[in-house]
Amino acid sequence: MRDTLLIALYAFAGAAATGLLGAAALRLLRRRSLTASLTVVAAVGVVAMLAGTLAVAWAMFLSSHDLSVVTTVVAMAAAVSLATALVLGRWVVARSRELALAARSFGEHGDFAAPEVPATAELAAVSRELAATSAKLAESRERERALETSRRELVAWISHDLRTPLAGLRAMSEALEDGVAADPDRYLKQIRAEVERLNDMVGDLFELSRIHAGTLSLSPSRMSLYDLVGDALAGADPLAREHGVRLVGDRVEPVPVEVDGKEMSRVLGNLLVNAIRRTPPDGTVAVAAERGPDGVVLSVTDGCGGIPEDDLPRVFDTGWRGSHARTPPAGAGLGLAIVRGIVEAHQGTATVHNIPGGCRFEVVLPTTAS
């Protein structure tokens, strides 16, 4: 038993010394190629076996002939094992190089194509992660392109909408300045109306910038949806009368909600103004509010004749105005984008779908416990 423990101790000492040297070599080569690391790992395994065997042989005090035979056999086995390990290691290195080339093309062209040759489980996992990242980046680039297109359209439309009232203001101010205005009071009223229009546009832009920057601060409080809708209908009534549109709000339940009253009033106001401007004279705009399976559902139904199916996904995009037939005489296409931003800030959703003769905008808000 004592001899066995002694032999094990010598074998351990030889292998441990080799292992420590191998660890030091790996640390020195940690920034080198995978080939160098695999070579060190293979060499450590083979040399550790060789060192342990030779240490035991020397400890057993074999004859010179037997020691020579043992040394030759072990050395030959070590050489063959090391060569085999290096050959097999080249396959792993080749797979890693193919993955590196695929990743390089991913960085250059934005699309990742996994190598067709089978790889190790670890390299296959890296390949799957790169493929998933490539798909996410493709979606991100598509969203970025859509946002960039939306920004360009918004800048163009805002420039157009600003140019018209500014040109009118300049013409009227010059007429007043030169004393050639036939009815100065009418000019002053028109100037005030144009200034109010510009002020509303700037307010929409400021609100939208807060939404996009994530700095929209809400002050929620418990209130009845019935009161919220009633105030919105009262505020939109003059515009409805001007356009000859009937406002109906007979399906509004007194459902309690936890919302920011000011911001939610803006949501209702934008939806009502949008519906009134797109509904023909003698048409009807209906507002309803009731409990639904997913929360409180607030809907505004108009008589615009419907939205083209291709435009439905873009209705809430910044700057969207739809077809020329639906383009209002004023506005920069910010109202519905603001609606979506405020509703999502309340953890709700805003959707639209066509109905016979028009379309229905629906806002779903989380239910408040009674």
Coordinates of C-alpha atoms in Angstrom, one line a residue:
M1 CA 0.0 0.0 0.0
R2 CA 2.9 2.3 0.9
D3 CA 4.5 1.7 -2.5
T4 CA 1.2 2.4 -4.3
L5 CA 0.9 5.7 -2.5
L6 CA 4.5 6.6 -3.3
I7 CA 4.0 5.8 -7.0
A8 CA 0.8 7.9 -7.1
L9 CA 2.6 10.8 -5.4
Y10 CA 5.4 10.8 -8.0
A11 CA 2.9 10.6 -10.8
F12 CA 0.9 13.5 -9.3
A13 CA 4.1 15.6 -8.8
G14 CA 5.2 15.1 -12.4
A15 CA 1.8 15.8 -13.9
A16 CA 1.1 18.8 -11.6
A17 CA 4.4 20.5 -12.5
T18 CA 3.5 20.1 -16.1
G19 CA 0.1 21.5 -15.5
L20 CA 1.4 24.6 -13.8
L21 CA 3.8 25.2 -16.6
G22 CA 0.9 24.8 -19.1
A23 CA -1.2 27.3 -17.1
A24 CA 1.6 29.8 -17.2
A25 CA 2.0 29.3 -21.0
L26 CA -1.7 29.8 -21.6
R27 CA -1.7 33.0 -19.6
L28 CA 1.2 34.3 -21.7
L29 CA -0.5 33.3 -24.9
R30 CA -4.1 34.4 -24.0
R31 CA -4.0 37.1 -26.6
R32 CA -2.7 34.9 -29.4
S33 CA -4.6 32.7 -31.8
L34 CA -6.8 29.7 -30.9
T35 CA -4.2 27.5 -32.6
A36 CA -1.6 28.4 -30.0
S37 CA -4.0 27.8 -27.1
L38 CA -5.1 24.4 -28.5
T39 CA -1.4 23.4 -29.0
V40 CA -0.6 24.3 -25.4
V41 CA -3.7 22.3 -24.1
A42 CA -2.8 19.2 -26.2
A43 CA 0.9 19.5 -25.2
V44 CA 0.0 19.8 -21.5
G45 CA -2.1 16.7 -21.6
V46 CA 0.5 14.6 -23.4
V47 CA 3.6 15.9 -21.5
A48 CA 1.8 15.6 -18.1
M49 CA 1.3 11.9 -18.9
L50 CA 4.9 11.5 -20.0
A51 CA 6.2 13.3 -16.9
G52 CA 4.2 11.3 -14.5
T53 CA 5.2 8.0 -16.2
L54 CA 8.9 8.9 -16.3
A55 CA 8.8 10.1 -12.7
V56 CA 7.4 6.8 -11.5
A57 CA 9.9 4.8 -13.7
W58 CA 12.8 6.7 -12.1
A59 CA 11.4 6.2 -8.7
M60 CA 11.1 2.5 -9.2
F61 CA 14.8 2.3 -10.0
L62 CA 14.4 0.2 -13.1
S63 CA 17.4 -1.2 -14.9
S64 CA 18.9 0.9 -17.6
H65 CA 17.5 -1.3 -20.3
D66 CA 14.0 -1.3 -18.8
L67 CA 14.1 2.4 -18.2
S68 CA 15.2 3.0 -21.8
V69 CA 12.3 0.8 -23.1
V70 CA 9.7 2.6 -21.0
T71 CA 11.1 6.0 -22.0
T72 CA 11.0 5.1 -25.7
V73 CA 7.5 3.7 -25.6
V74 CA 6.1 6.6 -23.6
A75 CA 7.9 9.2 -25.8
M76 CA 6.5 7.5 -29.0
A77 CA 3.0 7.4 -27.6
A78 CA 3.4 11.1 -26.5
A79 CA 4.5 12.1 -30.0
V80 CA 1.7 10.3 -31.7
S81 CA -0.9 11.6 -29.2
L82 CA 0.3 15.2 -29.6
A83 CA 0.3 14.9 -33.4
T84 CA -3.2 13.5 -33.4
A85 CA -4.5 16.2 -31.0
L86 CA -3.0 18.9 -33.3
V87 CA -4.6 17.5 -36.4
L88 CA -8.0 17.3 -34.7
G89 CA -7.5 20.8 -33.3
R90 CA -7.0 22.2 -36.8
W91 CA -10.6 21.2 -37.6
V92 CA -11.8 23.3 -34.6
V93 CA -9.6 26.2 -35.7
A94 CA -10.9 26.0 -39.3
R95 CA -14.5 26.1 -38.0
S96 CA -13.7 29.2 -35.9
R97 CA -12.1 30.9 -38.9
E98 CA -15.2 30.3 -41.0
L99 CA -17.4 31.7 -38.2
A100 CA -15.1 34.8 -38.0
L101 CA -15.4 35.3 -41.8
A102 CA -19.2 35.0 -41.6
A103 CA -19.2 37.5 -38.7
R104 CA -17.0 39.9 -40.7
S105 CA -19.5 39.9 -43.6
F106 CA -22.2 40.5 -41.0
G107 CA -20.4 43.7 -40.0
E108 CA -19.8 44.8 -43.6
H109 CA -23.2 44.0 -45.2
G110 CA -25.5 43.7 -42.2
D111 CA -26.7 40.1 -42.9
F112 CA -25.3 37.1 -41.2
A113 CA -25.1 33.7 -42.9
A114 CA -24.0 30.9 -40.7
P115 CA -21.3 28.6 -42.1
E116 CA -22.7 25.5 -43.7
V117 CA -20.0 23.1 -42.3
P118 CA -21.0 21.6 -39.0
A119 CA -19.2 23.1 -36.0
T120 CA -18.8 22.4 -32.3
A121 CA -21.7 23.0 -29.9
E122 CA -20.1 26.2 -28.6
L123 CA -19.4 27.6 -32.1
A124 CA -23.0 26.6 -33.2
A125 CA -24.4 28.5 -30.2
V126 CA -22.3 31.6 -31.1
S127 CA -23.6 31.3 -34.7
R128 CA -27.2 31.2 -33.5
E129 CA -26.7 34.3 -31.4
L130 CA -25.1 36.1 -34.3
A131 CA -28.1 35.1 -36.5
A132 CA -30.5 36.4 -33.9
T133 CA -28.6 39.6 -33.6
S134 CA -28.6 40.0 -37.3
A135 CA -32.4 39.7 -37.4
K136 CA -32.8 42.3 -34.7
L137 CA -30.4 44.7 -36.4
A138 CA -32.3 44.2 -39.7
E139 CA -35.6 45.1 -37.9
S140 CA -33.9 48.1 -36.2
R141 CA -32.6 49.4 -39.6
E142 CA -36.0 49.0 -41.1
R143 CA -37.5 51.0 -38.2
E144 CA -34.8 53.6 -38.6
R145 CA -35.5 54.0 -42.3
A146 CA -39.2 54.3 -41.5
L147 CA -38.5 56.9 -38.9
E148 CA -36.1 58.8 -41.2
T149 CA -38.8 58.9 -43.9
S150 CA -41.3 60.0 -41.4
R151 CA -39.0 62.8 -40.2
R152 CA -38.4 64.0 -43.7
E153 CA -42.1 64.1 -44.5
L154 CA -42.7 65.9 -41.2
V155 CA -40.1 68.5 -42.0
A156 CA -41.5 69.0 -45.5
W157 CA -45.1 69.3 -44.2
I158 CA -44.2 71.5 -41.3
S159 CA -42.3 73.8 -43.6
H160 CA -45.3 74.0 -45.9
D161 CA -47.7 74.6 -43.1
L162 CA -45.5 77.3 -41.6
R163 CA -44.9 79.0 -44.9
T164 CA -48.6 79.6 -45.6
P165 CA -49.6 81.4 -42.4
L166 CA -46.4 83.3 -42.3
A167 CA -46.9 84.6 -45.8
G168 CA -50.4 85.6 -44.8
L169 CA -49.2 87.3 -41.7
R170 CA -46.6 89.2 -43.6
A171 CA -49.0 90.4 -46.2
M172 CA -51.6 91.5 -43.7
S173 CA -49.0 93.3 -41.5
E174 CA -47.6 95.1 -44.6
A175 CA -51.1 96.1 -45.5
L176 CA -51.8 97.5 -42.0
E177 CA -48.4 99.2 -42.0
D178 CA -49.0 100.9 -45.3
G179 CA -52.5 101.9 -44.4
V180 CA -54.1 100.2 -47.4
A181 CA -56.2 97.7 -45.3
A182 CA -59.9 98.2 -46.1
D183 CA -61.0 96.6 -42.9
P184 CA -58.2 96.7 -40.2
D185 CA -60.3 95.0 -37.6
R186 CA -60.9 92.0 -39.9
Y187 CA -57.2 91.9 -40.6
L188 CA -56.4 91.9 -36.9
K189 CA -58.8 89.1 -36.2
Q190 CA -57.3 87.1 -39.0
I191 CA -53.8 87.7 -37.7
R192 CA -54.8 86.5 -34.3
A193 CA -56.3 83.4 -35.8
E194 CA -53.1 82.6 -37.7
V195 CA -51.0 83.2 -34.6
E196 CA -53.3 80.8 -32.7
R197 CA -52.8 78.3 -35.4
L198 CA -49.0 78.6 -35.3
N199 CA -49.2 78.4 -31.5
D200 CA -51.1 75.1 -31.7
M201 CA -48.6 73.7 -34.1
V202 CA -45.6 74.6 -31.9
G203 CA -47.5 73.1 -28.9
D204 CA -48.0 69.9 -30.8
L205 CA -44.3 69.8 -31.8
F206 CA -43.2 70.4 -28.2
E207 CA -45.6 67.6 -26.9
L208 CA -44.3 65.2 -29.5
S209 CA -40.7 66.0 -28.7
R210 CA -41.4 65.2 -25.0
I211 CA -43.1 61.9 -26.0
H212 CA -40.2 60.8 -28.2
A213 CA -37.6 61.9 -25.6
G214 CA -39.4 59.9 -22.9
T215 CA -39.8 63.0 -20.7
L216 CA -43.6 63.1 -20.8
S217 CA -44.5 63.5 -17.1
L218 CA -47.9 62.2 -16.0
S219 CA -49.9 63.2 -12.9
P220 CA -52.6 60.5 -12.8
S221 CA -55.7 60.9 -10.7
R222 CA -58.9 58.9 -10.3
M223 CA -61.8 60.4 -12.3
S224 CA -64.9 59.3 -14.1
L225 CA -64.6 58.7 -17.9
Y226 CA -68.1 60.1 -18.2
D227 CA -66.9 63.6 -17.0
L228 CA -63.8 63.4 -19.2
V229 CA -65.8 62.6 -22.3
G230 CA -68.4 65.3 -21.4
D231 CA -65.8 68.0 -21.2
A232 CA -64.2 66.9 -24.5
L233 CA -67.6 66.9 -26.3
A234 CA -68.3 70.4 -24.9
G235 CA -64.9 71.7 -26.1
A236 CA -65.4 70.2 -29.6
D237 CA -69.0 71.3 -30.1
P238 CA -68.2 74.7 -31.7
L239 CA -66.0 73.1 -34.3
A240 CA -68.7 70.5 -35.0
R241 CA -71.3 73.2 -35.4
E242 CA -69.0 75.0 -37.8
H243 CA -68.7 71.9 -40.0
G244 CA -72.3 70.9 -39.6
V245 CA -71.4 67.6 -37.9
R246 CA -73.5 66.0 -35.1
L247 CA -71.7 64.9 -31.9
V248 CA -73.2 61.9 -30.1
G249 CA -72.1 60.6 -26.8
D250 CA -75.0 58.5 -25.5
R251 CA -73.0 55.3 -24.9
V252 CA -70.6 56.6 -22.2
E253 CA -70.5 54.6 -19.0
P254 CA -69.4 56.3 -15.8
V255 CA -66.3 54.1 -15.6
P256 CA -63.5 55.2 -13.2
V257 CA -60.1 55.5 -14.7
E258 CA -56.6 56.5 -13.3
V259 CA -55.3 59.0 -15.9
D260 CA -53.7 62.3 -16.3
G261 CA -56.8 64.5 -16.9
K262 CA -55.0 67.1 -19.0
E263 CA -53.2 64.7 -21.2
M264 CA -56.2 62.4 -21.7
S265 CA -58.3 65.5 -22.6
R266 CA -55.8 66.2 -25.3
V267 CA -56.2 62.6 -26.6
L268 CA -60.0 63.0 -26.8
G269 CA -59.7 66.5 -28.3
N270 CA -57.3 65.3 -31.0
L271 CA -59.5 62.3 -31.9
L272 CA -62.7 64.5 -32.0
V273 CA -61.1 67.2 -34.1
N274 CA -59.7 64.6 -36.5
A275 CA -63.1 62.9 -36.8
I276 CA -65.0 66.2 -37.2
R277 CA -62.7 67.5 -40.0
R278 CA -63.0 64.3 -41.9
T279 CA -66.7 63.8 -41.6
P280 CA -68.9 65.4 -44.3
P281 CA -71.7 67.9 -43.3
D282 CA -74.8 66.4 -41.8
G283 CA -72.5 63.4 -40.7
T284 CA -72.2 62.1 -37.2
V285 CA -69.3 61.6 -34.9
A286 CA -70.1 59.2 -32.0
V287 CA -68.2 58.7 -28.8
A288 CA -68.5 55.6 -26.6
A289 CA -66.8 54.4 -23.4
E290 CA -67.4 51.1 -21.8
R291 CA -65.7 48.2 -20.0
G292 CA -64.0 45.6 -22.2
P293 CA -62.2 42.4 -21.7
D294 CA -58.8 44.1 -21.8
G295 CA -59.7 47.3 -19.9
V296 CA -61.7 50.5 -20.5
V297 CA -62.5 51.0 -24.2
L298 CA -63.0 54.6 -25.4
S299 CA -64.0 54.8 -29.1
V300 CA -64.6 57.7 -31.5
T301 CA -66.4 56.8 -34.7
D302 CA -66.6 59.1 -37.7
G303 CA -68.1 59.2 -41.2
C304 CA -64.9 59.8 -43.2
G305 CA -65.7 56.9 -45.7
G306 CA -62.9 54.7 -44.4
I307 CA -59.1 54.6 -44.6
P308 CA -57.3 52.7 -47.4
E309 CA -56.0 49.4 -46.1
D310 CA -52.5 50.2 -47.1
D311 CA -52.6 53.4 -44.9
L312 CA -54.0 51.8 -41.8
P313 CA -50.6 50.7 -40.3
R314 CA -49.3 54.3 -40.7
V315 CA -52.3 56.2 -39.2
F316 CA -50.5 56.9 -35.9
D317 CA -47.1 57.6 -37.5
T318 CA -45.6 61.1 -37.1
G319 CA -46.5 63.3 -40.0
W320 CA -49.1 60.9 -41.5
R321 CA -51.9 62.6 -43.3
G322 CA -53.3 59.9 -45.6
S323 CA -54.4 60.4 -49.2
H324 CA -55.1 63.8 -50.7
A325 CA -58.8 63.2 -50.4
R326 CA -58.4 63.0 -46.6
T327 CA -55.9 65.8 -46.1
P328 CA -57.3 68.5 -43.8
P329 CA -56.9 72.2 -44.6
A330 CA -54.7 72.6 -41.5
G331 CA -52.5 70.5 -39.3
A332 CA -49.2 68.8 -39.6
G333 CA -50.2 65.2 -39.1
L334 CA -49.1 65.3 -35.4
G335 CA -52.4 64.8 -33.6
L336 CA -52.7 61.0 -33.9
A337 CA -49.0 60.5 -33.2
I338 CA -49.5 62.5 -30.0
V339 CA -52.6 60.3 -29.2
R340 CA -50.6 57.1 -29.4
G341 CA -47.7 58.5 -27.4
I342 CA -50.0 59.7 -24.5
V343 CA -52.0 56.5 -24.5
E344 CA -48.9 54.3 -24.4
A345 CA -47.5 56.4 -21.6
H346 CA -50.7 55.4 -19.7
Q347 CA -49.9 51.7 -20.5
G348 CA -52.7 51.6 -22.9
T349 CA -53.1 51.0 -26.7
A350 CA -54.5 53.0 -29.6
T351 CA -55.9 51.3 -32.7
V352 CA -58.1 52.1 -35.7
H353 CA -60.2 50.0 -38.0
N354 CA -62.7 50.6 -40.8
I355 CA -66.4 50.3 -40.4
P356 CA -69.2 50.8 -43.0
G357 CA -69.1 54.5 -44.0
G358 CA -66.2 55.5 -41.8
C359 CA -63.6 54.3 -39.3
R360 CA -63.4 53.8 -35.5
F361 CA -60.5 54.9 -33.3
E362 CA -60.3 52.9 -30.1
V363 CA -58.2 53.7 -27.0
V364 CA -57.9 50.9 -24.4
L365 CA -56.8 51.9 -20.9
P366 CA -56.1 49.7 -17.9
T367 CA -59.0 49.1 -15.7
T368 CA -59.1 50.8 -12.3
A369 CA -60.5 48.8 -9.3
S370 CA -63.8 50.2 -8.1

